[in-house]
JSON list of C-alpha atoms in Angstrom, two decimals:
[
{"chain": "V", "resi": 1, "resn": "UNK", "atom": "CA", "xyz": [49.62, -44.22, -38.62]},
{"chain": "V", "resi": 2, "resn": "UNK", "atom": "CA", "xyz": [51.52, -44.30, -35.46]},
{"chain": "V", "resi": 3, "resn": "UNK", "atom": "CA", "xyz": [52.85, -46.51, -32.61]},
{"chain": "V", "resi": 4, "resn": "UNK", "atom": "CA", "xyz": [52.58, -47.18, -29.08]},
{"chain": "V", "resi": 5, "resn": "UNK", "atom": "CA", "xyz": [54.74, -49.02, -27.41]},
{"chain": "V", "resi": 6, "resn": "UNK", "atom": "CA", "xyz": [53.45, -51.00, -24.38]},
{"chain": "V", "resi": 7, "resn": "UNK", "atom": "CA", "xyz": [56.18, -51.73, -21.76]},
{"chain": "V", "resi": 8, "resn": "UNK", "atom": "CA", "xyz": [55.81, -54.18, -18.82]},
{"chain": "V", "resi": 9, "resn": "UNK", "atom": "CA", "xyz": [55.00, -52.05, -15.35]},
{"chain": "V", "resi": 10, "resn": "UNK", "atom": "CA", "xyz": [57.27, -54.61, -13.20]},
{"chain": "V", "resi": 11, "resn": "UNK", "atom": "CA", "xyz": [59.65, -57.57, -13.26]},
{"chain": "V", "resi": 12, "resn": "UNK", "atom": "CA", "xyz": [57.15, -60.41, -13.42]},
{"chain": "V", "resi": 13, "resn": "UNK", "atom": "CA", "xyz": [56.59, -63.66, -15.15]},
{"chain": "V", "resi": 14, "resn": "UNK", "atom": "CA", "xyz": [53.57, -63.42, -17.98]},
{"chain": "V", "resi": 15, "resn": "UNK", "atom": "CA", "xyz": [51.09, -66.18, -17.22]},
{"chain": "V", "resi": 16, "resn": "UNK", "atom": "CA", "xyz": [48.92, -65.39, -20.04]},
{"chain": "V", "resi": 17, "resn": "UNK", "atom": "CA", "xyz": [48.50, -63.55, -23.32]},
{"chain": "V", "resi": 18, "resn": "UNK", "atom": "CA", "xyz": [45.09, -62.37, -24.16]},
{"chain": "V", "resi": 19, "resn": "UNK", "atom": "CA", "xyz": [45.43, -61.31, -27.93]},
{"chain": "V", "resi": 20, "resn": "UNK", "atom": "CA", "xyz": [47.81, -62.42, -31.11]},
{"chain": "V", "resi": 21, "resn": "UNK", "atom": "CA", "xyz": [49.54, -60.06, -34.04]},
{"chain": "V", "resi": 22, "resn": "UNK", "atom": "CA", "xyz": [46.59, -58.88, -36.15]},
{"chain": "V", "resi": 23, "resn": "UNK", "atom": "CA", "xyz": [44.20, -58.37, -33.48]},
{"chain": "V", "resi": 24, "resn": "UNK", "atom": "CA", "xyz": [42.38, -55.01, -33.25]},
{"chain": "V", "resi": 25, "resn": "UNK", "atom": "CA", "xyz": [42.04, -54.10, -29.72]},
{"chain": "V", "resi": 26, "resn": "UNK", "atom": "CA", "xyz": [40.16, -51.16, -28.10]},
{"chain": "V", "resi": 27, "resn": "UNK", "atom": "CA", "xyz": [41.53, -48.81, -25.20]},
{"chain": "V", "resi": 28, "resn": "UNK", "atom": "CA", "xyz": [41.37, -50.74, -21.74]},
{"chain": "V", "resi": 29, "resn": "UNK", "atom": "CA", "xyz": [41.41, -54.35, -23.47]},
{"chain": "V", "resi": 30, "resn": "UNK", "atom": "CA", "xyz": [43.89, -56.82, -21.81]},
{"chain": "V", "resi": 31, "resn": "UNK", "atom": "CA", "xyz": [46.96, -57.33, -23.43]},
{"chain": "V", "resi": 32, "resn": "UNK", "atom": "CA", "xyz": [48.50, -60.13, -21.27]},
{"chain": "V", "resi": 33, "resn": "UNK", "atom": "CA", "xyz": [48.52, -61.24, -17.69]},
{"chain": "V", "resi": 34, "resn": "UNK", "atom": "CA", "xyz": [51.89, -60.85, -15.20]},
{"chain": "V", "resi": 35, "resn": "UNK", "atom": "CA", "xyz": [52.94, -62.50, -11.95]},
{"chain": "V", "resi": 36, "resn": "UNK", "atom": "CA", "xyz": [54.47, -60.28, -9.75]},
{"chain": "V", "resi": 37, "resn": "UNK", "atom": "CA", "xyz": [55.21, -61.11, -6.07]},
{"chain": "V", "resi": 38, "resn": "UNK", "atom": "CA", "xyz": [52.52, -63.91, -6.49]},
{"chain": "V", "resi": 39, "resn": "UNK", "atom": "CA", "xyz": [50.17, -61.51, -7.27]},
{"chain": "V", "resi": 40, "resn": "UNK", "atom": "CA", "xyz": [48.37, -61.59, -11.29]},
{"chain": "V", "resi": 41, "resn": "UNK", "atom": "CA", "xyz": [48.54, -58.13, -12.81]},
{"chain": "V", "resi": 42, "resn": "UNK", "atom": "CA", "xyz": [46.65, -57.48, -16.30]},
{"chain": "V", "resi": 43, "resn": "UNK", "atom": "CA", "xyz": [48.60, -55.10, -18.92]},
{"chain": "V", "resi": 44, "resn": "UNK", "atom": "CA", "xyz": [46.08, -53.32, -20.60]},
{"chain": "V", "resi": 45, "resn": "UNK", "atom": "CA", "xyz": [46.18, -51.15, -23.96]},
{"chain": "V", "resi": 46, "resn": "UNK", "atom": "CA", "xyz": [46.66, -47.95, -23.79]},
{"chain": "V", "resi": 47, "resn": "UNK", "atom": "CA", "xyz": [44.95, -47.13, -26.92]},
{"chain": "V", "resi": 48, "resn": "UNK", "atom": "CA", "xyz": [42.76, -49.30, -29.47]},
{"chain": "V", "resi": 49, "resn": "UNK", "atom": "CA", "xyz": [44.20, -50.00, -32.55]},
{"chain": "V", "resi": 50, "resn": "UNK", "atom": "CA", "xyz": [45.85, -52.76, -33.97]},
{"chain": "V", "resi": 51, "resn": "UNK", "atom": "CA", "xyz": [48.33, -55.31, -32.50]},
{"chain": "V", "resi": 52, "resn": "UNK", "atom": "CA", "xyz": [51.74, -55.29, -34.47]},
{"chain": "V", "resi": 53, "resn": "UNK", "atom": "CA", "xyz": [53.84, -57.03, -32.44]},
{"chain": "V", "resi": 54, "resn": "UNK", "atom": "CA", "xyz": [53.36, -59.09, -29.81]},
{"chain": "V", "resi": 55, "resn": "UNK", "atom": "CA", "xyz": [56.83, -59.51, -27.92]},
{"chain": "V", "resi": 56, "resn": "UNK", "atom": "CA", "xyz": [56.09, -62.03, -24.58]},
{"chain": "V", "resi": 57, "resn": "UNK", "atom": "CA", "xyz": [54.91, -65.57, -24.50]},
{"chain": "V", "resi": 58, "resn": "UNK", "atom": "CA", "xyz": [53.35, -67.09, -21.88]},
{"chain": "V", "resi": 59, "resn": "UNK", "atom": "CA", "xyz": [56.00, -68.88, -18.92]},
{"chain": "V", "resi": 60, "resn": "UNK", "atom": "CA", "xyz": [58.83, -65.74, -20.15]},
{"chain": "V", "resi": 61, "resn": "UNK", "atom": "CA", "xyz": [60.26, -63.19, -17.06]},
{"chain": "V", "resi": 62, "resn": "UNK", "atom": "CA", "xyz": [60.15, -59.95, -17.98]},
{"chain": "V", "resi": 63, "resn": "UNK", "atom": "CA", "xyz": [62.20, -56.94, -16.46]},
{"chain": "V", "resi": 64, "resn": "UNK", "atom": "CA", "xyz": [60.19, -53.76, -15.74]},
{"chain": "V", "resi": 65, "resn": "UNK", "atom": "CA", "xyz": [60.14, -51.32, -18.70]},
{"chain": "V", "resi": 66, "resn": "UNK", "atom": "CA", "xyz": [60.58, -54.55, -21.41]},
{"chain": "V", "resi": 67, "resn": "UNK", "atom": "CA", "xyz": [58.48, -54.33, -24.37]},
{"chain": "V", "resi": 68, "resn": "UNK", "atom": "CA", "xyz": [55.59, -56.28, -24.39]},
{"chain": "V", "resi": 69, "resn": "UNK", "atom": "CA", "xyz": [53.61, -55.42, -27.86]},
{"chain": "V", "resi": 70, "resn": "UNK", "atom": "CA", "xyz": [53.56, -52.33, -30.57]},
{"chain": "V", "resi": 71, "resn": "UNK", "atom": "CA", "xyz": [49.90, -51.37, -31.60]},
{"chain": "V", "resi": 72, "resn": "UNK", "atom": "CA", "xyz": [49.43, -49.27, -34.37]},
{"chain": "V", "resi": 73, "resn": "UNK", "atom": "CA", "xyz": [46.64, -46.82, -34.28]}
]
């Protein structure tokens, strides 16, 4: 198996999160929602697989490049 590691695009503050640990998740699913410069950006998955971490929570400021979740595929 291997990883992917899905990093936040921008500084922002996540509004929501759209899956939990555990979850399997296809290509092009949302991962979580981000406020940047009042504008709501979605963070999709790069690949399906399987969420195995989830690293944001909803109200937290991320920096750009931040991890937001590992998937395992």
């Amino acid at each position: 198996m291997a990883i992917e590691i899905v990093e936040a695009p921008m500084v922002g503050k996540i509004l929501r999160v759209e899956v939990a640990a555990g979850n399997q998740i296809a290509e092009g699913d949302p991962i979580c929602v981000i406020e940047s410069m009042k504008m709501e950006n979605f963070i999709f998955a790069p690949v399906s697989g399987t969420i195995k971490e989830l690293k944001v929570a909803p109200n937290q400021v991320v920096q750009a490049y931040d991890v937001v979740a590992v998937i395992e595929y």
